[in-house]
Tab-separated table of C-alpha atoms and ligand atoms in Angstrom:
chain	number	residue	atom	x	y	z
Q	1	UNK	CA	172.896	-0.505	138.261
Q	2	UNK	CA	169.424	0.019	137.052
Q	3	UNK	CA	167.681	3.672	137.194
Q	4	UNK	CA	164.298	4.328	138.686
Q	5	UNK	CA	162.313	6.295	136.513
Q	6	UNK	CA	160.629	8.222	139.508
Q	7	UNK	CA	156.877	8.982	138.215
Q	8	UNK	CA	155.910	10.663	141.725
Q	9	UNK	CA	158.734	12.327	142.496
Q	10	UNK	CA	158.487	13.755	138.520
Q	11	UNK	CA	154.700	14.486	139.397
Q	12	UNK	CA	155.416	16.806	142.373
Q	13	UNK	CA	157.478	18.343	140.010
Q	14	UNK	CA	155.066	19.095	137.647
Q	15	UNK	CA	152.499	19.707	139.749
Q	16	UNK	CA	154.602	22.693	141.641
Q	17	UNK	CA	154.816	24.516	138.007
Q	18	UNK	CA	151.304	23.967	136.967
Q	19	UNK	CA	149.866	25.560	140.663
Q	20	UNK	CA	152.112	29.008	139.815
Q	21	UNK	CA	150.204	28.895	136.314
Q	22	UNK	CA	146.712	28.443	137.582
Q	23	UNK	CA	147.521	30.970	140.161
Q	24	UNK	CA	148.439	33.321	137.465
Q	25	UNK	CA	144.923	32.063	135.133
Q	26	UNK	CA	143.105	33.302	138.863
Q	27	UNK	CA	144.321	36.613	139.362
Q	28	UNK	CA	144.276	37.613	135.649
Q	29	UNK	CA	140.837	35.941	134.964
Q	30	UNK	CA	139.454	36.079	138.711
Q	31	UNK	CA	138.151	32.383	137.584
Q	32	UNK	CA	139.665	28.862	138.936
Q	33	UNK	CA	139.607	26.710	135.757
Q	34	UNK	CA	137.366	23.856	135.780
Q	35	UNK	CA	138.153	20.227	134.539
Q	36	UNK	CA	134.430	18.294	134.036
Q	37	UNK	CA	134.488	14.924	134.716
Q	38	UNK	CA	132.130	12.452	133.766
Q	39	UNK	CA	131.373	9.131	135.117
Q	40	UNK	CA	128.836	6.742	134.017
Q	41	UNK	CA	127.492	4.125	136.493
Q	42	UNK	CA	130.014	2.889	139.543
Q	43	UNK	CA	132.451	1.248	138.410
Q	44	UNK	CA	134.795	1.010	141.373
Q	45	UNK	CA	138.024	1.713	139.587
Q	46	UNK	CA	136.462	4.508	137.388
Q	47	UNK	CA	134.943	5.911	140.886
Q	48	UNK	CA	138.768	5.606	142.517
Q	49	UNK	CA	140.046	7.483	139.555
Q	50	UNK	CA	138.229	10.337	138.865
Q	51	UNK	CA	138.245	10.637	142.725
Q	52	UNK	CA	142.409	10.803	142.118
Q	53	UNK	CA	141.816	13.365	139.464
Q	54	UNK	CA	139.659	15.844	141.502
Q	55	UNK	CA	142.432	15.483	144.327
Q	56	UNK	CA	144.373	16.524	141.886
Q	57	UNK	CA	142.291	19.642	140.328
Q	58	UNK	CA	142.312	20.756	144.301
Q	59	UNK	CA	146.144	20.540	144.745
Q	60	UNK	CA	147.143	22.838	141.554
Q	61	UNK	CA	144.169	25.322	142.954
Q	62	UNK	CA	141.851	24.182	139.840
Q	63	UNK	CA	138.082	23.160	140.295
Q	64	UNK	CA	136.642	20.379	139.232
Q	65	UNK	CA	132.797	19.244	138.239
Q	66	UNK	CA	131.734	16.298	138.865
Q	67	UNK	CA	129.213	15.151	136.667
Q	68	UNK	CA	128.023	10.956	137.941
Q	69	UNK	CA	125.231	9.342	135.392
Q	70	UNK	CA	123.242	6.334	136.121
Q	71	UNK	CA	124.805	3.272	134.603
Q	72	UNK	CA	121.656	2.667	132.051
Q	73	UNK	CA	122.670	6.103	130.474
Q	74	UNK	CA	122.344	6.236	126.689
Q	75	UNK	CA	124.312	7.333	124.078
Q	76	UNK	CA	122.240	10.149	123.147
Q	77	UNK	CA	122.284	11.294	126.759
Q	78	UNK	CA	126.034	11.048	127.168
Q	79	UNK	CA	126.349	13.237	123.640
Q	80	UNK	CA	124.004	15.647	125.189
Q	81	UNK	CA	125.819	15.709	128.423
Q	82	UNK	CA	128.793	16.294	126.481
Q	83	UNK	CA	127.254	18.979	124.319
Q	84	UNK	CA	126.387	20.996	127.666
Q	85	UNK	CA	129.873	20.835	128.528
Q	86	UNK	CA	131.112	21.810	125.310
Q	87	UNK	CA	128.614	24.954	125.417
Q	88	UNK	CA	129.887	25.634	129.081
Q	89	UNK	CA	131.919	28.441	129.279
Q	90	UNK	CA	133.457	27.893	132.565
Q	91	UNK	CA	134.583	24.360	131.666
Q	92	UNK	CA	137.716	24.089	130.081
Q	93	UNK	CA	138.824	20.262	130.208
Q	94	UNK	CA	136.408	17.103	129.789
Q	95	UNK	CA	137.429	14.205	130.867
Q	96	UNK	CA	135.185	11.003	130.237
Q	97	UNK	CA	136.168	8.046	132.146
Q	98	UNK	CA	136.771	5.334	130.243
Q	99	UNK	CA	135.074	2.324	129.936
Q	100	UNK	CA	131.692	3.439	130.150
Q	101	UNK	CA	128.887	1.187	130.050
Q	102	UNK	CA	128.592	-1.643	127.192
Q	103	UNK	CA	125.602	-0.015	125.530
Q	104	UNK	CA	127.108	3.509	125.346
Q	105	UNK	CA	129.033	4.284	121.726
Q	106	UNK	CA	132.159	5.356	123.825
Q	107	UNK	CA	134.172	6.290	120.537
Q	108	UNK	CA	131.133	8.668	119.408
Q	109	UNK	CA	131.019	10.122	122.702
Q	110	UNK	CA	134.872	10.732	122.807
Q	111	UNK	CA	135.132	12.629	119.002
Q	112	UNK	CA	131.597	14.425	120.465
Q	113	UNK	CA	134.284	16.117	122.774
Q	114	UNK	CA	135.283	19.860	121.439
Q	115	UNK	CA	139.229	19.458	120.480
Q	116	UNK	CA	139.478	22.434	122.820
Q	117	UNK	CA	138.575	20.940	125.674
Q	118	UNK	CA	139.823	17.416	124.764
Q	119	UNK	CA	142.668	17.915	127.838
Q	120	UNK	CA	142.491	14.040	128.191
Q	121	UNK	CA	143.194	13.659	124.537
Q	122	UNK	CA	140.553	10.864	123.327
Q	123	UNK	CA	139.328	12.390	119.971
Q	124	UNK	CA	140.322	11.016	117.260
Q	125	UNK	CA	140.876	13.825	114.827
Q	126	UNK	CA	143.076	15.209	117.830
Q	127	UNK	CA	145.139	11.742	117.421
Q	128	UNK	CA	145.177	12.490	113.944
Q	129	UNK	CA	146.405	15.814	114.070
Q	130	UNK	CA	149.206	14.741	116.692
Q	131	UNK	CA	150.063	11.740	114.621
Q	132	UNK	CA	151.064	13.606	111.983
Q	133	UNK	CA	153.133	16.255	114.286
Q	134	UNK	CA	150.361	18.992	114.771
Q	135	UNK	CA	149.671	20.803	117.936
Q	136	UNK	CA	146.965	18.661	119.792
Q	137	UNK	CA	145.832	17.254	122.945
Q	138	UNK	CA	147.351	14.030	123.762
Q	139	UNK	CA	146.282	10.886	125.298
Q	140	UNK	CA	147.742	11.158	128.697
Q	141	UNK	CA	149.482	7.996	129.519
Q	142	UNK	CA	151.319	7.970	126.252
Q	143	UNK	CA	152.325	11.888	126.900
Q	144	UNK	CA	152.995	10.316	130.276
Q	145	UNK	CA	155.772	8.031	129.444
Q	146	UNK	CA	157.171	10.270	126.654
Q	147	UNK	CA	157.521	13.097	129.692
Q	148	UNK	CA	159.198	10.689	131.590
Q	149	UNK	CA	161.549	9.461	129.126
Q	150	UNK	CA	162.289	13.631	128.072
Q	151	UNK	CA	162.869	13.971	132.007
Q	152	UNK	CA	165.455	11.505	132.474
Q	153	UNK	CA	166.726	12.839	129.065
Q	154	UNK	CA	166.376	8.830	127.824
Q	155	UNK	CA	167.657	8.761	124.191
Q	156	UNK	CA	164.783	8.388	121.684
Q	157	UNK	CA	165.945	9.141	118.347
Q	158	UNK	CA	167.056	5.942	116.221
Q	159	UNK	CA	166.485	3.659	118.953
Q	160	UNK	CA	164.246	0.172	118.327
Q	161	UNK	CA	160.911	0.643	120.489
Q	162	UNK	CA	158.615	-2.043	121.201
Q	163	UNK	CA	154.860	-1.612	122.186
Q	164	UNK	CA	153.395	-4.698	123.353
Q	165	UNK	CA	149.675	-3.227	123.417
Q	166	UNK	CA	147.540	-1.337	120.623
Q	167	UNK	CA	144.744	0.310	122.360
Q	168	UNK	CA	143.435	3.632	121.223
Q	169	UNK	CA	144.207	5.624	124.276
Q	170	UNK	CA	147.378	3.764	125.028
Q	171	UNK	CA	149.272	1.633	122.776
Q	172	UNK	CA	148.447	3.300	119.067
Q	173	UNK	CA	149.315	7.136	120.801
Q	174	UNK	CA	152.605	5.855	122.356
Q	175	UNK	CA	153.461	4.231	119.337
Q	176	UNK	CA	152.977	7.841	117.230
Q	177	UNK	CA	155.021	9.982	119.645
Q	178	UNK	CA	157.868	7.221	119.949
Q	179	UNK	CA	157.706	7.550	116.424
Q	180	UNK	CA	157.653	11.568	116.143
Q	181	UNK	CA	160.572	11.546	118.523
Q	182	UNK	CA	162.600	9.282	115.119
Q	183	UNK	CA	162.129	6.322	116.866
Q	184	UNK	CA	162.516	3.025	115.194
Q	185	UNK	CA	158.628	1.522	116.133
Q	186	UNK	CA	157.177	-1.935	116.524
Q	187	UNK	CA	153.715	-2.300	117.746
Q	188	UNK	CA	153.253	-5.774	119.496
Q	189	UNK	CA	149.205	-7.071	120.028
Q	190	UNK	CA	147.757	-10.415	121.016
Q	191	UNK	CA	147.942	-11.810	117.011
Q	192	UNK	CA	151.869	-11.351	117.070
Q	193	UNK	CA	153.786	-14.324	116.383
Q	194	UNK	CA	157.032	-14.916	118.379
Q	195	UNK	CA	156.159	-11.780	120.873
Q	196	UNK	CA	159.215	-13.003	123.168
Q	197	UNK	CA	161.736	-12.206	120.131
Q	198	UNK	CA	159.951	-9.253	119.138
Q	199	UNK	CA	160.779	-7.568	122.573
Q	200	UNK	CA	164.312	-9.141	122.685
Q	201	UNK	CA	165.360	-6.131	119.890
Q	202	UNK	CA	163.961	-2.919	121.958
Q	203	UNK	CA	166.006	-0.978	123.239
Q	204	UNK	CA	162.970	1.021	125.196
Q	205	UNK	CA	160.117	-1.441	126.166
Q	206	UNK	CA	156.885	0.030	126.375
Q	207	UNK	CA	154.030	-2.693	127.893
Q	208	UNK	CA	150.304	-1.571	127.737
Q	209	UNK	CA	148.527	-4.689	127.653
Q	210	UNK	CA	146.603	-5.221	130.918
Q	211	UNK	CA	148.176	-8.560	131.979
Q	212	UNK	CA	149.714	-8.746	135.263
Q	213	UNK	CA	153.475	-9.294	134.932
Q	214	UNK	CA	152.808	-10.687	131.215
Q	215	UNK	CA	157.176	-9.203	130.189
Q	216	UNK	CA	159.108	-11.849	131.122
Q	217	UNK	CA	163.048	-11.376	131.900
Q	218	UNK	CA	164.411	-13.589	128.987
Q	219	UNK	CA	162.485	-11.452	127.008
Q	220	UNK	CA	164.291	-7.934	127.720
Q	221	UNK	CA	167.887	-7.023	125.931
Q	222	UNK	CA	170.438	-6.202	128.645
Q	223	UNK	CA	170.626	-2.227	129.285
Q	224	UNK	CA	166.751	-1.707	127.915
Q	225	UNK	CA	164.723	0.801	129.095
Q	226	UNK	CA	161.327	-0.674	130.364
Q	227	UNK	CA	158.426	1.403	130.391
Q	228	UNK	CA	155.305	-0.318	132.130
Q	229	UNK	CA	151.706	1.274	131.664
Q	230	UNK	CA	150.055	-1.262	133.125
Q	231	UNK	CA	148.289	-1.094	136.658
Q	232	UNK	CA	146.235	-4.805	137.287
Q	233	UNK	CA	144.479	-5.482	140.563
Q	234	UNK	CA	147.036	-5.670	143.834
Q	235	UNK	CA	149.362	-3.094	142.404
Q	236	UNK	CA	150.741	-5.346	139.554
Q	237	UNK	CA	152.082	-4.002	136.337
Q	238	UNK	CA	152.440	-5.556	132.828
Q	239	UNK	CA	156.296	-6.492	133.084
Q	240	UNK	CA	157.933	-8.783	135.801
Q	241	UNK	CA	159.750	-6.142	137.228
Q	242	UNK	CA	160.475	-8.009	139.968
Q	243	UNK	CA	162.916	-10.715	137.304
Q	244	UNK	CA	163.132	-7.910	134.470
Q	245	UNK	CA	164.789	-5.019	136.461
Q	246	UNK	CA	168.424	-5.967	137.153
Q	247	UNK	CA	168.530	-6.374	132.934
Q	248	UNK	CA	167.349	-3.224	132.801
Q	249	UNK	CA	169.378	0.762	132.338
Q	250	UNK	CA	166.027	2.243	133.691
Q	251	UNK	CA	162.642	1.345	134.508
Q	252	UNK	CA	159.874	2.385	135.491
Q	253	UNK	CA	158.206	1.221	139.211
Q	254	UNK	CA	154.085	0.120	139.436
Q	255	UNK	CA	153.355	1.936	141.507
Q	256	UNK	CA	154.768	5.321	141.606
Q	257	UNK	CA	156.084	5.227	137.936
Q	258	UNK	CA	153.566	5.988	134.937
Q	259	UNK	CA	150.262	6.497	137.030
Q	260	UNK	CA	150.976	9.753	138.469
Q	261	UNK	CA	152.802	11.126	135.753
Q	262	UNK	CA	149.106	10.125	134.318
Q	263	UNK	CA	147.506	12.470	136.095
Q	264	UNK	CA	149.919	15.446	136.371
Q	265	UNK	CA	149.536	15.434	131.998
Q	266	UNK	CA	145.767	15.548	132.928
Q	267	UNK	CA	146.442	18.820	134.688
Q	268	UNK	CA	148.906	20.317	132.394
Q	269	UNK	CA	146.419	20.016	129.030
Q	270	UNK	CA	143.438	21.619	130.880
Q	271	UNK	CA	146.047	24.413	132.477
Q	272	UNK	CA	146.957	24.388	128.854
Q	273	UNK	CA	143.313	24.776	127.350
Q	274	UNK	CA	142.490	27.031	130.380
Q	275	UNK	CA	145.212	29.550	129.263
Q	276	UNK	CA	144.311	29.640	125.569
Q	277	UNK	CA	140.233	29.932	126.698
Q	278	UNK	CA	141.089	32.922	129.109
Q	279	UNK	CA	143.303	34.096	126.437
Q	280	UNK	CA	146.256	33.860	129.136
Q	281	UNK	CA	150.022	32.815	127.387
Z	1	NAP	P1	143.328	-2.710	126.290
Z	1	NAP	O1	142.456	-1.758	125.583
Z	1	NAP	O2	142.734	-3.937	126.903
Z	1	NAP	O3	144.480	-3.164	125.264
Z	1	NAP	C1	145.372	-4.184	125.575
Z	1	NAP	C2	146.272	-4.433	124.409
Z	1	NAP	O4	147.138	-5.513	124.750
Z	1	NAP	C3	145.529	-4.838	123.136
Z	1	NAP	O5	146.037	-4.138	122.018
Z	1	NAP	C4	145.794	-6.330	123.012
Z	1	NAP	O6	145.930	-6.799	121.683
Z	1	NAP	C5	147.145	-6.452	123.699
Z	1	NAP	N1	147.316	-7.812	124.189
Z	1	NAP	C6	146.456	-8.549	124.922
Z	1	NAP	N2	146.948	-9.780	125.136
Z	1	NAP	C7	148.133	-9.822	124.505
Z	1	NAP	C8	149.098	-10.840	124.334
Z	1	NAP	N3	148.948	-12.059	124.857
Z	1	NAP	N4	150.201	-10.561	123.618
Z	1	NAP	C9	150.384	-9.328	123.080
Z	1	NAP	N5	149.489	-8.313	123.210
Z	1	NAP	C10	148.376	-8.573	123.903
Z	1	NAP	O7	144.132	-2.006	127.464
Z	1	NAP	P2	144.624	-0.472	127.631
Z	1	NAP	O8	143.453	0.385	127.971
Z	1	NAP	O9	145.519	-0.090	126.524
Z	1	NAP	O10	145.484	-0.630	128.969
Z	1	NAP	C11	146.647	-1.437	129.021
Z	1	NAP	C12	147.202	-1.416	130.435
Z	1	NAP	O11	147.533	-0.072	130.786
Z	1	NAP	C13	146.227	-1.877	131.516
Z	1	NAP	O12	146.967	-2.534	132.547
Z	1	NAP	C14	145.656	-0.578	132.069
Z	1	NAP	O13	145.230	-0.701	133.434
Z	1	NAP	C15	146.861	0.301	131.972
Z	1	NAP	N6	146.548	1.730	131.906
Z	1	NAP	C16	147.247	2.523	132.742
Z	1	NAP	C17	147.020	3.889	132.731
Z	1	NAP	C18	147.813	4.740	133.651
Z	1	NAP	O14	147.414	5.857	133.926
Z	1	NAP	N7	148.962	4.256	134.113
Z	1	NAP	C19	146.076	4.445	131.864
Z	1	NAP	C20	145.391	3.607	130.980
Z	1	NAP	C21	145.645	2.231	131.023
Z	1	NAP	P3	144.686	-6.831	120.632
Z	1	NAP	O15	144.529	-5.412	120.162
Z	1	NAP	O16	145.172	-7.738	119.558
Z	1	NAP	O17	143.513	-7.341	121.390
């Protein structure tokens, strides 16, 4: 029998601690914290998640502001934007959605982000720092599925973990904390040769590639874990789950795995950043 690594349920969860600590961050600092979110142009995805994240803010009793800019925004307006927010007091988390628009330098505008308020975790001297076990912010899918895995007190230490994706917000901070955790790591991309074998020795898959049911079942070891970041159009994820499950010990569902896990890591960093800015422990 295969597990299923509940994200939502795991969310609630987290959620339910992180509204008694922003109740406590209220009545000590008689402030709600406030997670900024930027969006540039209207991209209907980016719209439908930053939406998600202010539902969020509102559930754990946190603000959020909201800040929309046209999609012909330049870099040196984003920076400035950023700068504002940096320089805002009441702020405590930024969070800009990624992608922004072609003409924007997004990685400029992601290290312009104080490591303070970097609650989503996109700087890269903050993946430095956590890549080399420091106290940082960390990408939030990655600190997602290593939750998740911690949760259902999945074995990570001198196991064989595969990556299939090396994105900067995704695949290359996964790959760190697997590797943090003693891990034995291989990082998969679209230049590997033989991917198929590759997966065939994890014992925890980990898919971040943003190809709709791209794992295949001959490709999974019998008892692996399978991990699946992806979310593609109609509620797809990156592995066949459908074929790859039964081979599995656990795995995680798309929906209702990864995603909201997503979010409720969101919250926790600015909670986090909120406490340390109020000078709440
Ligand atoms: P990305 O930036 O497009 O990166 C995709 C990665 O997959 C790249 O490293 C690419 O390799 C690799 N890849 C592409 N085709 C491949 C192939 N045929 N074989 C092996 N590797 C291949 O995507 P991302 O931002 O990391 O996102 C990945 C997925 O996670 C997407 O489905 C996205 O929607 C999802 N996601 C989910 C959440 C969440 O909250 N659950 C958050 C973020 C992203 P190269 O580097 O060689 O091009």
């Amino acid at each position: 029998m295969s597990l299923l690594i509940d994200g939502k349920a795991y969310a609630a969860e987290v959620e339910g601690e992180l509204t008694k600590r922003v109740e406590v961050i209220r009545e000590k600092s008689g402030k709600a914290p406030v997670l900024a979110t930027i969006i540039v142009g209207d991209n209907p995805a980016s719209v439908t998640y930053v939406r998600m994240k202010g539902n969020a803010c509102a559930r754990i009793g946190m603000a959020s502001l909201k800040v929309e800019m046209g999609k012909n925004t330049t870099t040196d307006e984003l920076l400035a934007k950023i700068n504002e927010l940096n320089n805002n007091p009441e702020v405590c988390g930024i969070l800009l959605q990624h992608p922004v628009p072609e003409q924007i330098d997004e990685r400029a505008c992601f290290d312009a982000i104080s490591l303070e308020k970097d609650v989503d975790g996109v700087n890269s001297a903050g993946f430095g720092l956590m890549s080399m076990g420091f106290p940082a912010y960390v990408s939030a899918t990655p600190l997602a599925i290593l939750s998740l895995l911690l949760h259902y007190g999945i074995e990570i230490e001198g196991r064989e973990v595969v990556v299939i994706g090396r994105s900067a917000i995704l695949g290359k901070p996964v790959a760190a904390l697997m590797l943090n955790q003693n891990a034995t790591v291989t990082i998969a991309h679209s230049r590997t040769t033989n991917l198929p074998q590759v997966v065939r020795r994890a014992d925890i898959v980990i898919a971040a590639v943003g190809k709709p049911s791209f794992v295949k079942a001959d490709w999974i070891k019998k008892g692996a874990v399978l991990i699946d970041a992806g979310y593609n159009k109609g509620n797809k994820g990156d592995i066949d789950m459908e074929n790859c499950a039964a081979k599995s010990s656990a795995y995680t569902p798309v929906p209702g795995g990864v995603g909201p896990v997503t979010i409720a890591m969101l919250m926790k960093q600015t909670v986090s950043a909120a406490e340390k800015l109020f000078g709440i422990q």
